[in-house]
Amino acid sequence: MADASIEFKGSSFTLTVLHFKTSKLIDIRTDLEKKVNQAPDFFYLVPVVVSIEQLEGNVDYQAIKNIIEEFNFTFVGFTGSIAKEQRKLIRELGFSFVNTAKANVSQKPVIEEPEIVVKEPIVVAEKPIEAAVEAEANSYSDKVHRGQIRSGQQVYAKDQNLVIIGSVSAGAEVIADGSIHVYGSLRGKAIAGAKGHHRAQIYCQDFEAEMVSINGNYMLSESMEKYWGDPIYIQLTDSELTLSKLI
Amino acid sequence: MARIIVVTSGKGGVGKTTSSAAIGLGLALKGHKVVLIDFDIGLRNLDLIMGCERRVVYDFVNVINGEATLNQALIKDKRVNSLSILPASQTRDKDALNKENVGKVLKELGEMYDYIICDSPAGIEAGAMMALYYADEAIVTTNPEVSSVRDSDRILGMLASKSRRAEEGLEPIKEHLLLTRYSPKRVEEGEMLSVEDVEDILSIPLIGVIPESQAVLKASNAGEPVILDTESDAGKAYQDVVDRLLGEKVDFRFLVAEKKGIFSRMFGG
């Protein structure tokens, strides 16, 4: 379908999940009102997936959708580990059911649908994009580059780890879907886990990087003074980059 | 076939033309047949530094366009007859140059000379790319200063990827680092990058360190390449560069600030 006017592509998004802990809609409405009034602009038109996992008995799906829209959220669909019959019912009512990364996907999509990642909302301005599918670190092969990466050059290891035997100059960029190893000085930018692999790591013998990033979480050189010039490795722990000395 | 050497830098004003003139003349003085080509179309200055600006009739673009032959455009140096200069045009545009027509001229020159030295313009645009495309060797002229080092690194990237040798998968261009306007005193005071600092960042072999010298300005204005000023440090350093290019092992001079003894301080300069 290369020449078609449209294209379906898989993509990852961070979506807010609203977990319903009770079917009592009166309580839901009270608590929602309190929450939304704390920061009305923040919640306005936010796409929301409703998790009904903790609910027992029959659920009034239509009523839930109505409440969500009453508070000006953009209703996306329902989610949660629920019985197949419930999912079928939701579909019959004309609502979407969104699979989580961990849930067993019993229906196989016929076309490549965008994979939506379910996440807790946190009142933070920016949040990194997480992959729906976690690639195993060991499954990537290495792309080896011998020699300097000069200023203005860019190397991208697609679906691979990147190993540079040499230094990465300031003004250069090294990017990998897997991990990045620099047997030399890292002075430019290193972007690991580019497609959303949060277990990717960055290793170098002499840390003088302008910027490092793992799975969209980045740090500028301004905040990395402590390890300047040392052999270190960088990993992502709970969405924060942590630096550790190599030896 | 001649050896084509490009003198390039990325950054402007670091000493490419000064170095091209000095090294070209030095090689010729040693008996080799050398031609210097000014690739800075529109901002030509090689002929000024060589002192032959009043003998320019035809230029590089005239030859490319078939308006003159090489022999009509080439200017023989008055000091050494194995040295010639192909000046650039002052009025034309560098768009006149392309890979094919430059290649043709270089091929013709290659049969007449031992060394072709291409004085590159600054930047990474067409003029600089054209100057480095056919090179066998490159002298990357760098000042011990952060932006110059960064720009030199950029041009090294270009040499490794945009040259003919890179495109055809041949043996890569032989890169040399020429550090110019070096002041050992300022390095010791921590104001200036040292040779080691620059080598660490650029990682290419050093072919010479030219000390900051007032002789360079004098030489430019007089149209006498500084290598002829055998008294000056810069002149001597360029002589060392020429020797190293020809394969000799020469120790690096002018790296340490001269400690003036009490007598030279009282009586000397």
Short mmCIF file of C-alpha atoms in Angstrom, two decimals:
data_model
loop_
_atom_site.label_atom_id
_atom_site.label_comp_id
_atom_site.label_asym_id
_atom_site.label_seq_id
_atom_site.Cartn_x
_atom_site.Cartn_y
_atom_site.Cartn_z
CA MET A 1 0.00 0.00 0.00
CA ALA A 2 2.94 2.27 -0.58
CA ASP A 3 1.12 4.71 -2.78
CA ALA A 4 -2.13 4.97 -0.78
CA SER A 5 -3.29 8.28 0.61
CA ILE A 6 -3.20 6.99 4.16
CA GLU A 7 -0.93 4.85 6.28
CA PHE A 8 -1.50 2.98 9.52
CA LYS A 9 1.46 3.16 11.82
CA GLY A 10 2.09 1.85 15.30
CA SER A 11 2.97 4.52 17.77
CA SER A 12 3.29 4.92 21.50
CA PHE A 13 1.51 7.52 23.52
CA THR A 14 1.22 8.16 27.22
CA LEU A 15 -2.42 8.25 28.19
CA THR A 16 -4.09 9.06 31.45
CA VAL A 17 -5.98 6.23 33.06
CA LEU A 18 -8.78 6.96 35.45
CA HIS A 19 -9.30 4.01 37.76
CA PHE A 20 -12.86 3.68 39.00
CA LYS A 21 -12.86 2.18 42.48
CA THR A 22 -16.61 2.14 42.94
CA SER A 23 -19.71 1.94 40.77
CA LYS A 24 -21.35 4.63 42.89
CA LEU A 25 -21.44 7.41 40.35
CA ILE A 26 -22.44 10.02 42.94
CA ASP A 27 -19.14 9.49 44.77
CA ILE A 28 -17.30 9.45 41.48
CA ARG A 29 -18.80 12.75 40.52
CA THR A 30 -17.94 14.38 43.84
CA ASP A 31 -14.34 13.23 43.78
CA LEU A 32 -13.89 14.09 40.12
CA GLU A 33 -15.25 17.57 40.72
CA LYS A 34 -12.80 18.13 43.56
CA LYS A 35 -9.87 16.93 41.46
CA VAL A 36 -10.73 18.83 38.32
CA ASN A 37 -11.32 22.06 40.19
CA GLN A 38 -7.78 21.91 41.52
CA ALA A 39 -6.48 22.48 38.03
CA PRO A 40 -9.26 22.84 35.49
CA ASP A 41 -7.00 23.87 32.62
CA PHE A 42 -4.75 20.89 33.19
CA PHE A 43 -7.59 18.41 32.78
CA TYR A 44 -9.43 20.18 30.00
CA LEU A 45 -9.84 17.88 26.96
CA VAL A 46 -7.28 15.41 28.30
CA PRO A 47 -7.74 12.01 26.63
CA VAL A 48 -8.75 9.54 29.33
CA VAL A 49 -9.06 5.77 29.42
CA VAL A 50 -11.31 4.48 32.17
CA SER A 51 -10.22 1.38 34.04
CA ILE A 52 -13.11 -0.65 35.34
CA GLU A 53 -10.93 -3.43 36.67
CA GLN A 54 -11.78 -2.75 40.29
CA LEU A 55 -15.51 -2.66 39.71
CA GLU A 56 -17.72 -5.60 40.53
CA GLY A 57 -21.03 -6.52 39.13
CA ASN A 58 -22.70 -4.76 36.26
CA VAL A 59 -21.19 -1.59 35.07
CA ASP A 60 -23.16 1.21 33.49
CA TYR A 61 -20.74 1.99 30.71
CA GLN A 62 -22.84 4.69 29.12
CA ALA A 63 -23.22 6.53 32.42
CA ILE A 64 -19.49 6.40 32.99
CA LYS A 65 -18.81 7.84 29.56
CA ASN A 66 -21.31 10.60 30.23
CA ILE A 67 -19.63 11.58 33.48
CA ILE A 68 -16.23 11.66 31.85
CA GLU A 69 -17.47 13.93 29.14
CA GLU A 70 -19.36 16.05 31.65
CA PHE A 71 -16.01 17.01 33.13
CA ASN A 72 -14.65 17.85 29.67
CA PHE A 73 -12.27 14.93 29.34
CA THR A 74 -11.88 13.36 25.95
CA PHE A 75 -13.19 9.84 26.41
CA VAL A 76 -11.00 7.27 24.66
CA GLY A 77 -12.29 3.94 25.94
CA PHE A 78 -12.31 1.39 28.72
CA THR A 79 -9.53 -0.78 29.97
CA GLY A 80 -8.70 -3.33 32.64
CA SER A 81 -8.34 -7.08 33.04
CA ILE A 82 -11.92 -8.04 32.56
CA ALA A 83 -13.81 -10.98 31.19
CA LYS A 84 -14.19 -11.47 27.50
CA GLU A 85 -17.96 -11.09 27.76
CA GLN A 86 -17.58 -7.67 29.36
CA ARG A 87 -15.27 -6.60 26.58
CA LYS A 88 -17.77 -7.85 24.05
CA LEU A 89 -20.52 -5.87 25.74
CA ILE A 90 -18.43 -2.73 25.70
CA ARG A 91 -17.86 -3.16 21.99
CA GLU A 92 -21.52 -3.74 21.32
CA LEU A 93 -22.34 -0.51 23.08
CA GLY A 94 -20.04 1.21 20.64
CA PHE A 95 -17.16 1.96 22.98
CA SER A 96 -13.53 1.21 22.51
CA PHE A 97 -11.62 -1.24 24.68
CA VAL A 98 -7.96 -0.43 25.10
CA ASN A 99 -5.43 -3.14 25.83
CA THR A 100 -2.71 -2.54 28.36
CA ALA A 101 0.84 -3.70 27.72
CA LYS A 102 0.54 -6.45 30.29
CA ALA A 103 -2.98 -7.64 29.51
CA ASN A 104 -3.49 -10.73 27.39
CA VAL A 105 -4.59 -9.58 24.03
CA SER A 106 -7.19 -12.04 22.86
CA GLN A 107 -8.21 -10.12 19.81
CA LYS A 108 -5.65 -9.79 17.13
CA PRO A 109 -6.03 -6.51 15.26
CA VAL A 110 -6.47 -7.01 11.55
CA ILE A 111 -4.72 -3.78 10.67
CA GLU A 112 -1.83 -2.26 12.57
CA GLU A 113 -3.52 -0.12 15.16
CA PRO A 114 -1.67 2.49 17.20
CA GLU A 115 -0.63 0.86 20.45
CA ILE A 116 -1.76 2.92 23.38
CA VAL A 117 0.13 2.65 26.65
CA VAL A 118 -1.87 2.93 29.82
CA LYS A 119 -0.29 5.08 32.50
CA GLU A 120 -1.12 6.80 35.77
CA PRO A 121 -1.56 10.57 35.50
CA ILE A 122 1.02 12.58 37.33
CA VAL A 123 0.83 16.36 37.54
CA VAL A 124 4.13 16.94 35.84
CA ALA A 125 4.54 19.06 32.76
CA GLU A 126 6.46 16.60 30.62
CA LYS A 127 6.45 12.86 30.58
CA PRO A 128 8.57 10.61 28.40
CA ILE A 129 6.98 8.30 25.88
CA GLU A 130 7.13 4.65 26.89
CA ALA A 131 7.08 1.76 24.51
CA ALA A 132 4.18 -0.66 24.61
CA VAL A 133 6.49 -3.52 23.79
CA GLU A 134 9.70 -3.91 25.76
CA ALA A 135 12.48 -5.16 23.56
CA GLU A 136 14.89 -7.51 25.26
CA ALA A 137 18.31 -5.88 25.61
CA ASN A 138 20.00 -9.13 24.64
CA SER A 139 18.18 -9.42 21.38
CA TYR A 140 20.01 -6.52 19.77
CA SER A 141 23.17 -7.10 17.77
CA ASP A 142 26.01 -4.57 17.77
CA LYS A 143 26.77 -2.02 15.11
CA VAL A 144 30.47 -1.30 15.44
CA HIS A 145 32.05 1.91 14.19
CA ARG A 146 35.80 2.28 14.21
CA GLY A 147 37.14 5.80 14.24
CA GLN A 148 36.13 9.27 15.34
CA ILE A 149 32.63 10.57 14.98
CA ARG A 150 33.32 14.13 13.91
CA SER A 151 31.38 17.29 14.67
CA GLY A 152 28.27 17.48 12.50
CA GLN A 153 28.15 13.74 11.87
CA GLN A 154 25.36 11.53 13.00
CA VAL A 155 25.36 7.75 13.41
CA TYR A 156 22.13 5.80 13.91
CA ALA A 157 22.12 2.13 14.88
CA LYS A 158 18.65 1.02 13.88
CA ASP A 159 17.41 -1.94 15.94
CA GLN A 160 20.94 -2.43 17.19
CA ASN A 161 23.35 -1.46 19.93
CA LEU A 162 25.99 1.02 18.87
CA VAL A 163 29.67 0.53 19.69
CA ILE A 164 32.07 3.34 18.84
CA ILE A 165 35.75 2.46 18.94
CA GLY A 166 37.00 6.02 19.05
CA SER A 167 35.71 9.30 20.34
CA VAL A 168 32.56 11.23 19.67
CA SER A 169 33.37 14.89 19.06
CA ALA A 170 31.38 17.82 20.37
CA GLY A 171 28.67 18.62 17.87
CA ALA A 172 28.28 14.96 16.80
CA GLU A 173 25.30 12.74 17.55
CA VAL A 174 25.25 9.02 18.19
CA ILE A 175 21.84 7.40 18.27
CA ALA A 176 20.82 3.79 18.87
CA ASP A 177 17.64 1.87 19.41
CA GLY A 178 19.68 -0.23 21.84
CA SER A 179 22.60 0.74 24.06
CA ILE A 180 25.56 2.91 23.22
CA HIS A 181 29.18 2.09 24.09
CA VAL A 182 31.93 4.62 23.44
CA TYR A 183 35.48 3.33 23.80
CA GLY A 184 36.85 6.83 23.94
CA SER A 185 35.59 10.26 24.90
CA LEU A 186 31.94 11.10 24.61
CA ARG A 187 31.75 14.82 23.89
CA GLY A 188 28.69 15.07 21.70
CA LYS A 189 25.12 13.86 22.13
CA ALA A 190 24.21 10.25 22.89
CA ILE A 191 20.63 9.09 22.45
CA ALA A 192 19.97 5.48 23.46
CA GLY A 193 16.76 3.51 23.45
CA ALA A 194 15.59 5.76 20.67
CA LYS A 195 12.51 3.72 19.83
CA GLY A 196 11.36 3.46 23.41
CA HIS A 197 13.63 0.87 25.00
CA HIS A 198 14.03 1.98 28.59
CA ARG A 199 16.63 -0.63 29.50
CA ALA A 200 19.15 0.79 27.07
CA GLN A 201 22.32 2.10 28.66
CA ILE A 202 25.13 4.43 27.69
CA TYR A 203 28.76 3.62 28.49
CA CYS A 204 31.86 5.74 27.87
CA GLN A 205 35.47 6.03 28.98
CA ASP A 206 35.52 9.79 29.32
CA PHE A 207 32.29 11.54 30.03
CA GLU A 208 32.11 15.05 28.54
CA ALA A 209 28.78 14.77 26.76
CA GLU A 210 26.68 17.72 25.68
CA MET A 211 23.50 15.76 26.26
CA VAL A 212 22.52 12.17 26.98
CA SER A 213 19.13 10.59 26.61
CA ILE A 214 17.64 7.15 27.24
CA ASN A 215 14.17 6.48 25.95
CA GLY A 216 13.36 10.16 25.70
CA ASN A 217 14.59 11.05 29.20
CA TYR A 218 17.43 13.47 28.78
CA MET A 219 20.02 15.33 30.79
CA LEU A 220 22.05 18.31 29.69
CA SER A 221 25.72 18.67 30.47
CA GLU A 222 24.93 21.43 32.94
CA SER A 223 23.53 18.90 35.39
CA MET A 224 26.25 16.30 35.00
CA GLU A 225 29.31 18.03 36.47
CA LYS A 226 29.98 15.42 39.14
CA TYR A 227 31.18 12.72 36.77
CA TRP A 228 32.86 14.93 34.22
CA GLY A 229 35.87 13.26 32.65
CA ASP A 230 35.24 9.89 34.32
CA PRO A 231 34.48 6.50 32.80
CA ILE A 232 30.81 6.04 33.53
CA TYR A 233 27.66 4.30 32.52
CA ILE A 234 24.18 5.74 32.46
CA GLN A 235 20.93 3.93 32.96
CA LEU A 236 17.30 4.82 33.36
CA THR A 237 15.80 4.19 36.81
CA ASP A 238 12.16 5.19 37.21
CA SER A 239 12.34 7.75 34.44
CA GLU A 240 15.45 9.34 35.92
CA LEU A 241 18.89 9.04 34.42
CA THR A 242 21.41 7.72 36.90
CA LEU A 243 25.15 7.95 36.35
CA SER A 244 27.56 5.46 37.89
CA LYS A 245 31.30 5.11 37.65
CA LEU A 246 32.44 2.26 35.44
CA ILE A 247 35.51 1.25 37.41
CA MET B 1 51.07 12.27 -11.19
CA ALA B 2 51.15 15.12 -8.77
CA ARG B 3 50.27 14.88 -5.14
CA ILE B 4 47.24 17.08 -4.40
CA ILE B 5 47.34 18.75 -1.00
CA VAL B 6 44.44 20.85 0.25
CA VAL B 7 45.04 23.48 2.92
CA THR B 8 41.73 23.81 4.68
CA SER B 9 40.31 24.68 8.08
CA GLY B 10 36.59 25.35 8.27
CA LYS B 11 37.19 28.48 10.32
CA GLY B 12 38.27 31.62 8.52
CA GLY B 13 41.33 33.67 9.20
CA VAL B 14 43.43 30.94 10.79
CA GLY B 15 46.31 31.00 8.31
CA LYS B 16 45.38 28.86 5.32
CA THR B 17 46.65 31.23 2.66
CA THR B 18 49.72 32.15 4.69
CA SER B 19 50.47 28.45 5.11
CA SER B 20 49.74 27.54 1.49
CA ALA B 21 52.14 30.22 0.30
CA ALA B 22 54.87 29.33 2.80
CA ILE B 23 54.65 25.58 2.28
CA GLY B 24 54.33 25.86 -1.49
CA LEU B 25 57.38 28.09 -1.71
CA GLY B 26 59.30 25.87 0.71
CA LEU B 27 58.65 22.77 -1.40
CA ALA B 28 59.70 24.61 -4.55
CA LEU B 29 62.90 25.84 -2.90
CA LYS B 30 63.76 22.21 -2.30
CA GLY B 31 63.62 21.60 -6.03
CA HIS B 32 60.09 20.30 -6.52
CA LYS B 33 57.66 21.54 -9.17
CA VAL B 34 54.79 23.15 -7.31
CA VAL B 35 51.57 24.90 -8.35
CA LEU B 36 49.42 26.84 -5.91
CA ILE B 37 45.72 27.17 -6.74
CA ASP B 38 43.50 29.78 -5.12
CA PHE B 39 40.04 28.25 -4.68
CA ASP B 40 38.59 31.33 -3.03
CA ILE B 41 36.70 32.62 -6.04
CA GLY B 42 35.56 36.17 -5.44
CA LEU B 43 37.69 36.77 -2.37
CA ARG B 44 41.03 35.94 -3.83
CA ASN B 45 44.16 36.72 -1.85
CA LEU B 46 46.75 34.07 -2.67
CA ASP B 47 48.24 36.28 -5.36
CA LEU B 48 48.57 39.15 -2.86
CA ILE B 49 50.41 36.97 -0.35
CA MET B 50 52.66 35.66 -3.12
CA GLY B 51 53.34 39.15 -4.37
CA CYS B 52 52.18 38.56 -7.94
CA GLU B 53 48.90 40.46 -7.93
CA ARG B 54 50.05 42.85 -10.64
CA ARG B 55 50.71 40.04 -13.06
CA VAL B 56 47.26 38.47 -13.06
CA VAL B 57 45.79 38.41 -16.56
CA TYR B 58 43.75 35.25 -16.64
CA ASP B 59 42.43 33.25 -13.71
CA PHE B 60 41.07 29.86 -12.69
CA VAL B 61 37.55 30.60 -13.92
CA ASN B 62 38.85 31.75 -17.30
CA VAL B 63 40.59 28.39 -17.67
CA ILE B 64 37.49 26.48 -16.60
CA ASN B 65 35.36 28.35 -19.09
CA GLY B 66 37.86 27.76 -21.86
CA GLU B 67 38.59 31.48 -22.20
CA ALA B 68 42.28 30.90 -21.58
CA THR B 69 44.71 28.03 -21.48
CA LEU B 70 46.45 26.96 -18.30
CA ASN B 71 49.73 28.30 -19.58
CA GLN B 72 48.19 31.70 -20.12
CA ALA B 73 46.74 31.81 -16.64
CA LEU B 74 49.60 30.34 -14.62
CA ILE B 75 51.95 32.91 -13.12
CA LYS B 76 55.55 31.88 -12.61
CA ASP B 77 57.02 32.98 -9.30
CA LYS B 78 59.94 35.39 -9.70
CA ARG B 79 61.91 33.85 -6.88
CA VAL B 80 61.75 30.15 -7.78
CA ASN B 81 60.96 29.10 -11.29
CA SER B 82 59.58 25.70 -10.31
CA LEU B 83 56.70 27.46 -8.55
CA SER B 84 53.57 28.75 -10.28
CA ILE B 85 50.33 30.25 -9.10
CA LEU B 86 46.85 29.84 -10.56
CA PRO B 87 44.95 32.82 -9.20
CA ALA B 88 41.24 32.97 -8.49
CA SER B 89 38.84 35.33 -10.11
CA GLN B 90 37.88 38.46 -8.27
CA THR B 91 34.69 39.19 -10.17
CA ARG B 92 33.24 35.81 -10.93
CA ASP B 93 31.16 33.48 -8.85
CA LYS B 94 32.31 30.20 -7.37
CA ASP B 95 29.33 28.56 -9.08
CA ALA B 96 31.54 28.42 -12.14
CA LEU B 97 33.34 25.51 -10.52
CA ASN B 98 32.06 21.96 -10.59
CA LYS B 99 33.61 18.55 -10.06
CA GLU B 100 34.11 17.77 -13.73
CA ASN B 101 35.77 20.96 -14.86
CA VAL B 102 37.93 21.20 -11.74
CA GLY B 103 38.95 17.59 -12.18
CA LYS B 104 40.02 18.27 -15.76
CA VAL B 105 42.21 21.21 -14.75
CA LEU B 106 43.80 19.24 -11.93
CA LYS B 107 44.53 16.35 -14.27
CA GLU B 108 46.28 18.67 -16.69
CA LEU B 109 48.26 20.28 -13.88
CA GLY B 110 49.09 16.86 -12.48
CA GLU B 111 51.16 16.11 -15.52
CA MET B 112 53.18 19.31 -15.19
CA TYR B 113 53.88 19.46 -11.44
CA ASP B 114 54.94 17.32 -8.47
CA TYR B 115 52.71 19.05 -5.96
CA ILE B 116 49.38 20.83 -6.37
CA ILE B 117 48.47 22.89 -3.33
CA CYS B 118 44.84 23.94 -3.11
CA ASP B 119 44.26 26.98 -0.94
CA SER B 120 40.70 26.46 0.28
CA PRO B 121 38.27 29.20 1.20
CA ALA B 122 36.78 29.18 4.69
CA GLY B 123 33.48 27.45 5.46
CA ILE B 124 31.93 24.18 4.40
CA GLU B 125 30.11 25.37 1.31
CA ALA B 126 30.75 24.65 -2.34
CA GLY B 127 34.08 26.47 -2.59
CA ALA B 128 35.63 24.57 0.30
CA MET B 129 34.10 21.28 -0.85
CA MET B 130 35.51 21.77 -4.33
CA ALA B 131 38.98 22.47 -2.95
CA LEU B 132 39.05 19.28 -0.87
CA TYR B 133 37.30 16.94 -3.30
CA TYR B 134 40.32 15.74 -5.24
CA ALA B 135 42.83 15.92 -2.39
CA ASP B 136 45.28 13.17 -1.54
CA GLU B 137 46.46 14.94 1.58
CA ALA B 138 44.98 17.63 3.77
CA ILE B 139 46.65 20.18 6.01
CA VAL B 140 43.99 21.17 8.52
CA THR B 141 44.96 24.60 9.77
CA THR B 142 43.77 25.24 13.29
CA ASN B 143 44.20 27.97 15.85
CA PRO B 144 44.43 26.78 19.47
CA GLU B 145 41.01 28.24 20.14
CA VAL B 146 37.68 26.50 20.72
CA SER B 147 35.71 27.58 17.67
CA SER B 148 38.61 26.89 15.34
CA VAL B 149 39.03 23.40 16.77
CA ARG B 150 35.31 22.72 16.44
CA ASP B 151 35.27 23.89 12.83
CA SER B 152 38.37 21.85 12.03
CA ASP B 153 36.64 18.81 13.44
CA ARG B 154 33.73 19.50 11.12
CA ILE B 155 35.98 19.79 8.11
CA LEU B 156 37.69 16.54 9.07
CA GLY B 157 34.28 14.91 8.95
CA MET B 158 33.83 16.31 5.46
CA LEU B 159 37.24 15.10 4.34
CA ALA B 160 36.32 11.63 5.49
CA SER B 161 32.98 11.56 3.77
CA LYS B 162 32.67 14.09 0.94
CA SER B 163 35.97 13.69 -0.86
CA ARG B 164 36.53 11.70 -4.02
CA ARG B 165 38.59 9.18 -2.12
CA ALA B 166 35.75 8.65 0.32
CA GLU B 167 33.13 8.38 -2.42
CA GLU B 168 35.17 5.89 -4.40
CA GLY B 169 36.22 3.85 -1.40
CA LEU B 170 39.93 4.56 -1.97
CA GLU B 171 42.58 4.97 0.67
CA PRO B 172 41.44 7.91 2.80
CA ILE B 173 42.96 11.38 2.59
CA LYS B 174 46.11 11.69 4.69
CA GLU B 175 45.25 14.27 7.33
CA HIS B 176 47.78 16.58 9.00
CA LEU B 177 47.18 19.01 11.83
CA LEU B 178 48.85 22.39 11.48
CA LEU B 179 48.52 24.46 14.61
CA THR B 180 48.99 28.15 13.85
CA ARG B 181 49.23 31.30 15.98
CA TYR B 182 50.48 29.29 18.92
CA SER B 183 51.66 31.19 21.98
CA PRO B 184 53.48 28.95 24.50
CA LYS B 185 53.36 31.70 27.11
CA ARG B 186 49.56 31.89 26.99
CA VAL B 187 49.33 28.12 27.04
CA GLU B 188 51.40 28.05 30.23
CA GLU B 189 49.14 30.68 31.73
CA GLY B 190 46.17 28.49 30.93
CA GLU B 191 44.59 30.98 28.53
CA MET B 192 45.15 29.01 25.37
CA LEU B 193 44.57 25.40 24.37
CA SER B 194 47.79 23.41 24.31
CA VAL B 195 49.03 21.15 21.53
CA GLU B 196 47.94 18.15 23.59
CA ASP B 197 44.44 19.57 24.07
CA VAL B 198 43.97 20.06 20.35
CA GLU B 199 45.48 16.68 19.46
CA ASP B 200 43.17 15.04 21.98
CA ILE B 201 40.10 16.54 20.39
CA LEU B 202 41.05 16.18 16.75
CA SER B 203 43.13 12.98 16.89
CA ILE B 204 45.13 13.53 13.72
CA PRO B 205 48.93 13.59 13.41
CA LEU B 206 50.61 16.94 13.99
CA ILE B 207 52.66 18.27 11.13
CA GLY B 208 53.65 21.60 12.63
CA VAL B 209 53.18 24.29 15.22
CA ILE B 210 53.59 27.83 13.92
CA PRO B 211 54.13 30.36 16.69
CA GLU B 212 52.28 33.65 16.74
CA SER B 213 54.61 35.99 14.98
CA GLN B 214 54.66 39.58 13.84
CA ALA B 215 56.66 38.43 10.86
CA VAL B 216 53.47 37.04 9.28
CA LEU B 217 51.82 40.43 8.89
CA LYS B 218 55.02 41.91 7.53
CA ALA B 219 55.31 39.09 5.05
CA SER B 220 51.71 39.42 3.83
CA ASN B 221 52.00 43.11 3.23
CA ALA B 222 55.28 42.71 1.43
CA GLY B 223 54.04 39.86 -0.74
CA GLU B 224 56.91 37.69 0.46
CA PRO B 225 55.77 34.36 1.99
CA VAL B 226 56.99 34.20 5.57
CA ILE B 227 59.16 31.14 4.96
CA LEU B 228 61.60 33.51 3.27
CA ASP B 229 62.04 35.33 6.57
CA THR B 230 64.53 32.82 7.88
CA GLU B 231 65.15 34.84 11.03
CA SER B 232 61.59 34.65 12.26
CA ASP B 233 60.19 31.81 14.34
CA ALA B 234 57.25 31.45 11.98
CA GLY B 235 59.55 31.15 8.99
CA LYS B 236 61.62 28.49 10.72
CA ALA B 237 58.53 26.59 11.82
CA TYR B 238 57.20 26.53 8.24
CA GLN B 239 60.54 25.18 7.11
CA ASP B 240 60.12 22.34 9.60
CA VAL B 241 56.65 21.66 8.18
CA VAL B 242 58.05 21.35 4.67
CA ASP B 243 60.73 18.94 5.91
CA ARG B 244 58.14 16.81 7.66
CA LEU B 245 55.92 16.75 4.58
CA LEU B 246 58.87 15.39 2.67
CA GLY B 247 59.24 12.60 5.21
CA GLU B 248 61.95 13.89 7.52
CA LYS B 249 61.62 13.47 11.25
CA VAL B 250 61.98 16.92 12.80
CA ASP B 251 61.54 17.77 16.46
CA PHE B 252 58.88 20.32 17.25
CA ARG B 253 60.27 23.72 18.10
CA PHE B 254 58.68 26.83 19.61
CA LEU B 255 56.48 24.85 21.96
CA VAL B 256 57.93 26.24 25.15
CA ALA B 257 58.00 29.88 26.15
CA GLU B 258 61.45 31.28 25.92
CA LYS B 259 62.85 32.12 29.29
CA LYS B 260 64.80 35.28 28.80
CA GLY B 261 68.01 35.49 30.71
CA ILE B 262 68.93 38.63 32.58
CA PHE B 263 71.21 39.89 29.84
CA SER B 264 68.72 39.53 27.03
CA ARG B 265 66.13 41.25 29.17
CA MET B 266 68.47 44.16 29.75
CA PHE B 267 69.90 44.42 26.30
CA GLY B 268 67.67 42.41 24.05
CA GLY B 269 64.05 42.74 22.98
#
